[in-house]
Amino acid sequence: MAVLRPRSRRALVLLLMALAAATACRRHEAGPAVATSLKPVGGERQTLLLSGPWRFQGSNDLEGAEAPAFDDHTWAAVSVPHTWGERAWRRAWYRMHFVVPRKEVGRPLYLVFDGAATFADVYVNGTHLGQHRGAFTRFVFDARPAAVEGDNVLAVRVTNDPADTADSLPSGLGKQLYRLYGGLYRKVWLLKTHPLHVDPTEDASPGVYVTPGDVTAQSADLAVKVLVRNSGAARLPVEVRCRLLDAAGQQVLVLVRKMEIDGGASVPVSVAAKVDQPRLWSPSDPYLYRVRAEVVSDDHVVDAVEQRTGFRDFRIADGSFLLNGSPIALRGVGKHQETEEHATAVTDDELREDFAGLRDLGVNCVRLAHYPHAALEYDLADELGILVWAENGHSNTSKITTTGDAITREMVRQNYNHPSIVMWSVGNETAFVRVNRYAAVARAEDPQRLITYASNTGTRGRRYPLLDFIAQNTYRGWYRGAAGEFAQKAREMRFVSESGAGSVITHHTDYADAHRVVDHFEPEEYRQHVAEVQFQVVFREQKDLPLYTLWVFRDFGIDKYKGRNTKGLLTYAGLRKDAYALYKAFLRPDVPVVHLTSKTCFLRRGRPNNGIKAYSNRPELTLTLNGEDRGRRRNGEFRHPGGRMVDNVFYWPVAMREGRNEVTVTDGAGHSDSAVVYFYGRGGRRDTSGPPALVQDLRSSNPASPAFFVDDEIRAEWPFYYEFDGSADNTFHSLPPALEGARWISTRRLSKPPCRTDLSFKLREGAGPAKIYVLFTEGTPIEATLSGAGFRDANLAGRWRDNDLRLVGFRAWMKEARAGDRISVPGATADYVVLVQPK
């Protein structure tokens, strides 16, 4: 159906990006509250963003903070969106002030919350406006009865206690598939309107519902329902105009209805028409119209709301999907609303970056799991032509209450107009508990879209008549079985809503030894092994598979490997893993992809002929190793260990030389990828033709912790220790620009007591001066030791991850060195790394 979104909201998004006001957990100096005014779309409607600073206090038992005179001056100042993340509070308070000018007293005034986790009690000047239950849907409260002229105090108590939220979707009790971080993690708005206005209070919908029907290239029906509220006391005449505008802003048609509305009433006003030769919306041409609903009084437009819409027909027939009458195979990913930097309080920039990644990847659909996402995500899907599976949050067993019904209804009404949404999901892996109940709610609200459920327990025959199809999650080759079993499971299931495998960029094996221990050892090479089979099945062997959505786009927080679900094509921070390149190679055959795998395994100590592997959709690739042509491989020649031919995979079983190796693969048409890989193990080729290293005579005092100089630039998100067995998951995150061009000395993880070592080395004669840095985790008692060795504070700081994958700060100390100097770094049992930066 069409997109429900006012132009003012689009302007709001752009302004928010400019203000960068959506940083989670960021603290500000106390100051006046910010209410950012946005240009109204028409009439007297005005939308203001309440970004802050808000006052915030986490407390499980604090009472009375709704009172206007409550003293909050010692509370933290934060901006909203905000989450308290993994901190142990079950409840918290937010407070801020807003001003109502004298001329606006008594006029409509609404508080709009895009999301609060999980339940929110809202107060204005101590008056309880109401409670909203559910973390992922929007809600609106009428603030007019409690607002006064001048200063007003808005207080919100947010509850995230599992016991209190047992009736939510998901339930706060039972198994959790993702983390519910508490807080006002989405935006908050103040909405002002004329007394005659489009009503925003029906489950926080935009108040305008646009329904295209019987869509073909020749014609389409268009039905529009506008909820009009008269907040005054007297019965008033009103004219409702609905204009259909094309993408250039040209009016296609206008529909008008006149009527009278009683004081205090909200009335649905419906109009309909036929549109000739509509331009159809599709992934290849995501053409969007706008419906502008105007409320007219005394020949003046007093309120207006714009919603985007698209004409498209989506249905299922004979077990296949049809879009605008033509078959379409859905190939996509599942996606959560979470980043490492901000948890669920994601910024608009982060969401836009995610969808730019989806577009780059080439998917034509996305499963926005497992709950309603931010409005911006559906907008971006509309704009980019990405079909959406939208889900209601039913992802564990919960009580039979009206809360789940309300959340499902809110999901549909709030997102009804988005043409990208083609199916509502009423659950994921709940053993079919309450699936019929929520399917009935969704069907009553929207008879046109498909309704589905993601199962991990089969299809249960015909016991679910309201479901158009049942998709299934399968992890053959990961939790159970072998990768090769996926082909049979896909053939049986047809609709695959989840599949994949975990991978951690600091875990590696030889290709021939790819294995995994779930939640303990999850190497990229095993994920490659699984992805190669699955993508060959989906794109070559079973092209008619109607639905395949890979799990998942980005790693996210949950109680699996060190607090992460690692099945992402991206790391938690957004670094693309190897499987991303292979998926893109299949999804976008016309866009050249050339990618060397296992590059974060920068120092290898296994088999010398472990070889080089690349992913590419090009007809052939040539490998150059240390300047030597090592042969050409054609696409389609690769045989998987299970015997299956796999396209887009290239492999050379060549032996590396001992020490530094320069690797390049190229398609001969200007597309290539390169890497520096070190090999230190038995059987390496004795080849000393390479240039002498900057670091000479590197010595470790501990034979159990040898050190190696890596003559390659440090880079964000990469590991710096060479243990790839799960015992050293340390990685860089943000690096100061002053460290650009630095190389590093790699060891085992030095915070393990058996790995402690004194390091010494010599700068190569004739190499010129260099800066020697030691980066160490903040708070590490190493500064006195470094000072004694001639290092000083470099006044540089950044963040990296410790072995538990937590972001922590690091400091940098430095000393100058000249060619021929010998440098000593005394040992410590701490996380640190030595860098060498040539001038």
Tab-separated table of N, CA and C in Angstrom, residues 291-367:
chain	number	residue	atom	x	y	z
A	291	VAL	N	0.153	11.758	-1.758
A	291	VAL	CA	-1.231	12.157	-1.500
A	291	VAL	C	-1.184	13.272	-0.467
A	292	ARG	N	-1.700	14.421	-0.863
A	292	ARG	CA	-1.740	15.575	0.042
A	292	ARG	C	-3.175	15.753	0.516
A	293	ALA	N	-3.401	15.497	1.801
A	293	ALA	CA	-4.732	15.645	2.400
A	293	ALA	C	-4.814	16.996	3.075
A	294	GLU	N	-5.744	17.826	2.617
A	294	GLU	CA	-5.897	19.189	3.126
A	294	GLU	C	-7.241	19.330	3.838
A	295	VAL	N	-7.209	19.987	4.983
A	295	VAL	CA	-8.417	20.342	5.722
A	295	VAL	C	-8.654	21.827	5.496
A	296	VAL	N	-9.812	22.158	4.926
A	296	VAL	CA	-10.105	23.525	4.511
A	296	VAL	C	-11.275	24.064	5.320
A	297	SER	N	-11.089	25.258	5.883
A	297	SER	CA	-12.147	25.941	6.626
A	297	SER	C	-12.188	27.391	6.182
A	298	ASP	N	-13.382	27.869	5.817
A	298	ASP	CA	-13.533	29.252	5.337
A	298	ASP	C	-12.569	29.544	4.199
A	299	ASP	N	-12.438	28.603	3.278
A	299	ASP	CA	-11.594	28.740	2.082
A	299	ASP	C	-10.104	28.838	2.390
A	300	HIS	N	-9.701	28.469	3.606
A	300	HIS	CA	-8.285	28.464	3.963
A	300	HIS	C	-7.862	27.047	4.348
A	301	VAL	N	-6.683	26.647	3.884
A	301	VAL	CA	-6.120	25.363	4.304
A	301	VAL	C	-5.593	25.540	5.723
A	302	VAL	N	-6.252	24.896	6.677
A	302	VAL	CA	-5.839	25.038	8.074
A	302	VAL	C	-4.962	23.885	8.539
A	303	ASP	N	-4.960	22.788	7.797
A	303	ASP	CA	-4.066	21.674	8.135
A	303	ASP	C	-3.840	20.850	6.876
A	304	ALA	N	-2.678	20.224	6.797
A	304	ALA	CA	-2.364	19.368	5.656
A	304	ALA	C	-1.362	18.317	6.078
A	305	VAL	N	-1.550	17.132	5.538
A	305	VAL	CA	-0.618	16.021	5.777
A	305	VAL	C	-0.329	15.374	4.433
A	306	GLU	N	0.940	15.124	4.161
A	306	GLU	CA	1.328	14.445	2.928
A	306	GLU	C	1.800	13.041	3.231
A	307	GLN	N	1.367	12.118	2.408
A	307	GLN	CA	1.803	10.737	2.497
A	307	GLN	C	2.241	10.270	1.125
A	308	ARG	N	3.402	9.616	1.071
A	308	ARG	CA	3.841	9.035	-0.200
A	308	ARG	C	3.141	7.703	-0.425
A	309	THR	N	2.953	7.385	-1.685
A	309	THR	CA	2.311	6.124	-2.038
A	309	THR	C	2.927	5.598	-3.321
A	310	GLY	N	2.709	4.337	-3.581
A	310	GLY	CA	3.187	3.729	-4.811
A	310	GLY	C	2.165	2.733	-5.315
A	311	PHE	N	1.999	2.684	-6.619
A	311	PHE	CA	1.061	1.743	-7.223
A	311	PHE	C	1.811	0.464	-7.573
A	312	ARG	N	1.418	-0.629	-6.938
A	312	ARG	CA	2.030	-1.918	-7.234
A	312	ARG	C	1.102	-3.009	-6.760
A	313	ASP	N	1.179	-4.130	-7.399
A	313	ASP	CA	0.368	-5.286	-7.038
A	313	ASP	C	1.313	-6.413	-6.652
A	314	PHE	N	1.146	-6.945	-5.435
A	314	PHE	CA	2.011	-8.017	-4.945
A	314	PHE	C	1.128	-9.130	-4.416
A	315	ARG	N	1.379	-10.343	-4.889
A	315	ARG	CA	0.556	-11.471	-4.471
A	315	ARG	C	1.348	-12.767	-4.593
A	316	ILE	N	0.754	-13.838	-4.104
A	316	ILE	CA	1.358	-15.162	-4.218
A	316	ILE	C	0.415	-16.033	-5.036
A	317	ALA	N	0.984	-16.758	-6.005
A	317	ALA	CA	0.178	-17.636	-6.866
A	317	ALA	C	0.992	-18.878	-7.207
A	318	ASP	N	0.389	-20.042	-6.992
A	318	ASP	CA	1.059	-21.316	-7.295
A	318	ASP	C	2.423	-21.413	-6.618
A	319	GLY	N	2.502	-20.926	-5.392
A	319	GLY	CA	3.734	-21.041	-4.629
A	319	GLY	C	4.828	-20.081	-5.024
A	320	SER	N	4.516	-19.073	-5.853
A	320	SER	CA	5.510	-18.082	-6.263
A	320	SER	C	4.960	-16.687	-6.016
A	321	PHE	N	5.869	-15.727	-5.862
A	321	PHE	CA	5.476	-14.336	-5.692
A	321	PHE	C	5.357	-13.671	-7.049
A	322	LEU	N	4.359	-12.810	-7.174
A	322	LEU	CA	4.180	-12.009	-8.376
A	322	LEU	C	4.184	-10.542	-7.978
A	323	LEU	N	4.970	-9.742	-8.666
A	323	LEU	CA	4.975	-8.299	-8.493
A	323	LEU	C	4.559	-7.676	-9.805
A	324	ASN	N	3.459	-6.928	-9.765
A	324	ASN	CA	2.904	-6.304	-10.967
A	324	ASN	C	2.689	-7.329	-12.081
A	325	GLY	N	2.290	-8.519	-11.669
A	325	GLY	CA	1.940	-9.565	-12.615
A	325	GLY	C	3.075	-10.452	-13.058
A	326	SER	N	4.307	-10.138	-12.676
A	326	SER	CA	5.470	-10.921	-13.112
A	326	SER	C	6.109	-11.629	-11.926
A	327	PRO	N	6.625	-12.857	-12.127
A	327	PRO	CA	7.283	-13.575	-11.024
A	327	PRO	C	8.504	-12.821	-10.520
A	328	ILE	N	8.712	-12.875	-9.213
A	328	ILE	CA	9.897	-12.274	-8.607
A	328	ILE	C	10.410	-13.209	-7.521
A	329	ALA	N	11.690	-13.538	-7.582
A	329	ALA	CA	12.339	-14.341	-6.541
A	329	ALA	C	12.910	-13.381	-5.505
A	330	LEU	N	12.451	-13.486	-4.278
A	330	LEU	CA	12.895	-12.589	-3.221
A	330	LEU	C	14.221	-13.077	-2.657
A	331	ARG	N	15.218	-12.207	-2.714
A	331	ARG	CA	16.551	-12.512	-2.209
A	331	ARG	C	16.992	-11.367	-1.318
A	332	GLY	N	17.149	-11.648	-0.018
A	332	GLY	CA	17.432	-10.543	0.886
A	332	GLY	C	18.146	-10.958	2.144
A	333	VAL	N	17.968	-10.147	3.171
A	333	VAL	CA	18.589	-10.376	4.477
A	333	VAL	C	17.596	-9.986	5.565
A	334	GLY	N	17.815	-10.529	6.754
A	334	GLY	CA	17.153	-10.023	7.941
A	334	GLY	C	17.977	-8.899	8.527
A	335	LYS	N	17.315	-7.986	9.226
A	335	LYS	CA	18.021	-6.809	9.746
A	335	LYS	C	17.432	-6.379	11.082
A	336	HIS	N	18.314	-6.141	12.052
A	336	HIS	CA	17.919	-5.531	13.322
A	336	HIS	C	18.190	-4.031	13.281
A	337	GLN	N	17.659	-3.304	14.256
A	337	GLN	CA	17.870	-1.862	14.381
A	337	GLN	C	18.889	-1.627	15.503
A	338	GLU	N	20.135	-1.932	15.250
A	338	GLU	CA	21.125	-1.847	16.321
A	338	GLU	C	22.503	-1.646	15.728
A	339	THR	N	23.286	-0.774	16.366
A	339	THR	CA	24.693	-0.602	16.016
A	339	THR	C	25.530	-0.663	17.285
A	340	GLU	N	26.799	-0.928	17.115
A	340	GLU	CA	27.689	-0.991	18.273
A	340	GLU	C	27.784	0.355	18.962
A	341	GLU	N	27.777	1.429	18.192
A	341	GLU	CA	28.018	2.760	18.750
A	341	GLU	C	26.854	3.247	19.604
A	342	HIS	N	25.618	2.926	19.185
A	342	HIS	CA	24.460	3.506	19.858
A	342	HIS	C	23.419	2.489	20.285
A	343	ALA	N	23.717	1.195	20.183
A	343	ALA	CA	22.729	0.158	20.496
A	343	ALA	C	21.463	0.430	19.682
A	344	THR	N	20.283	0.480	20.322
A	344	THR	CA	19.050	0.700	19.565
A	344	THR	C	18.754	2.173	19.329
A	345	ALA	N	19.463	3.074	19.969
A	345	ALA	CA	19.259	4.516	19.756
A	345	ALA	C	20.021	4.954	18.514
A	346	VAL	N	19.751	4.272	17.408
A	346	VAL	CA	20.500	4.490	16.172
A	346	VAL	C	20.197	5.878	15.615
A	347	THR	N	21.167	6.465	14.963
A	347	THR	CA	20.986	7.767	14.350
A	347	THR	C	20.449	7.611	12.932
A	348	ASP	N	19.917	8.701	12.399
A	348	ASP	CA	19.463	8.675	11.006
A	348	ASP	C	20.621	8.349	10.071
A	349	ASP	N	21.788	8.894	10.360
A	349	ASP	CA	22.947	8.614	9.512
A	349	ASP	C	23.267	7.128	9.497
A	350	GLU	N	23.170	6.477	10.655
A	350	GLU	CA	23.457	5.039	10.709
A	350	GLU	C	22.428	4.245	9.920
A	351	LEU	N	21.154	4.631	10.006
A	351	LEU	CA	20.128	3.926	9.240
A	351	LEU	C	20.334	4.128	7.745
A	352	ARG	N	20.684	5.336	7.349
A	352	ARG	CA	20.947	5.591	5.926
A	352	ARG	C	22.167	4.797	5.464
A	353	GLU	N	23.170	4.694	6.322
A	353	GLU	CA	24.349	3.898	5.973
A	353	GLU	C	23.975	2.425	5.815
A	354	ASP	N	23.126	1.918	6.685
A	354	ASP	CA	22.673	0.528	6.567
A	354	ASP	C	21.965	0.299	5.234
A	355	PHE	N	21.065	1.195	4.880
A	355	PHE	CA	20.319	0.981	3.639
A	355	PHE	C	21.178	1.226	2.409
A	356	ALA	N	22.183	2.101	2.528
A	356	ALA	CA	23.150	2.207	1.432
A	356	ALA	C	23.885	0.884	1.267
A	357	GLY	N	24.164	0.210	2.396
A	357	GLY	CA	24.790	-1.103	2.332
A	357	GLY	C	23.888	-2.144	1.702
A	358	LEU	N	22.584	-2.099	2.028
A	358	LEU	CA	21.644	-3.034	1.404
A	358	LEU	C	21.582	-2.819	-0.102
A	359	ARG	N	21.611	-1.553	-0.499
A	359	ARG	CA	21.573	-1.255	-1.934
A	359	ARG	C	22.854	-1.729	-2.611
A	360	ASP	N	23.993	-1.492	-1.952
A	360	ASP	CA	25.260	-1.950	-2.515
A	360	ASP	C	25.281	-3.469	-2.626
A	361	LEU	N	24.756	-4.132	-1.610
A	361	LEU	CA	24.728	-5.599	-1.604
A	361	LEU	C	23.881	-6.134	-2.749
A	362	GLY	N	22.777	-5.443	-3.040
A	362	GLY	CA	21.954	-5.839	-4.168
A	362	GLY	C	20.707	-6.620	-3.828
A	363	VAL	N	20.309	-6.638	-2.554
A	363	VAL	CA	19.101	-7.374	-2.190
A	363	VAL	C	17.871	-6.680	-2.753
A	364	ASN	N	16.822	-7.450	-3.010
A	364	ASN	CA	15.552	-6.842	-3.421
A	364	ASN	C	14.505	-6.909	-2.322
A	365	CYS	N	14.877	-7.471	-1.163
A	365	CYS	CA	13.951	-7.493	-0.034
A	365	CYS	C	14.736	-7.489	1.265
A	366	VAL	N	14.072	-7.054	2.325
A	366	VAL	CA	14.695	-7.053	3.650
A	366	VAL	C	13.627	-7.444	4.665
A	367	ARG	N	14.005	-8.327	5.555
A	367	ARG	CA	13.134	-8.695	6.666
A	367	ARG	C	13.515	-7.815	7.848
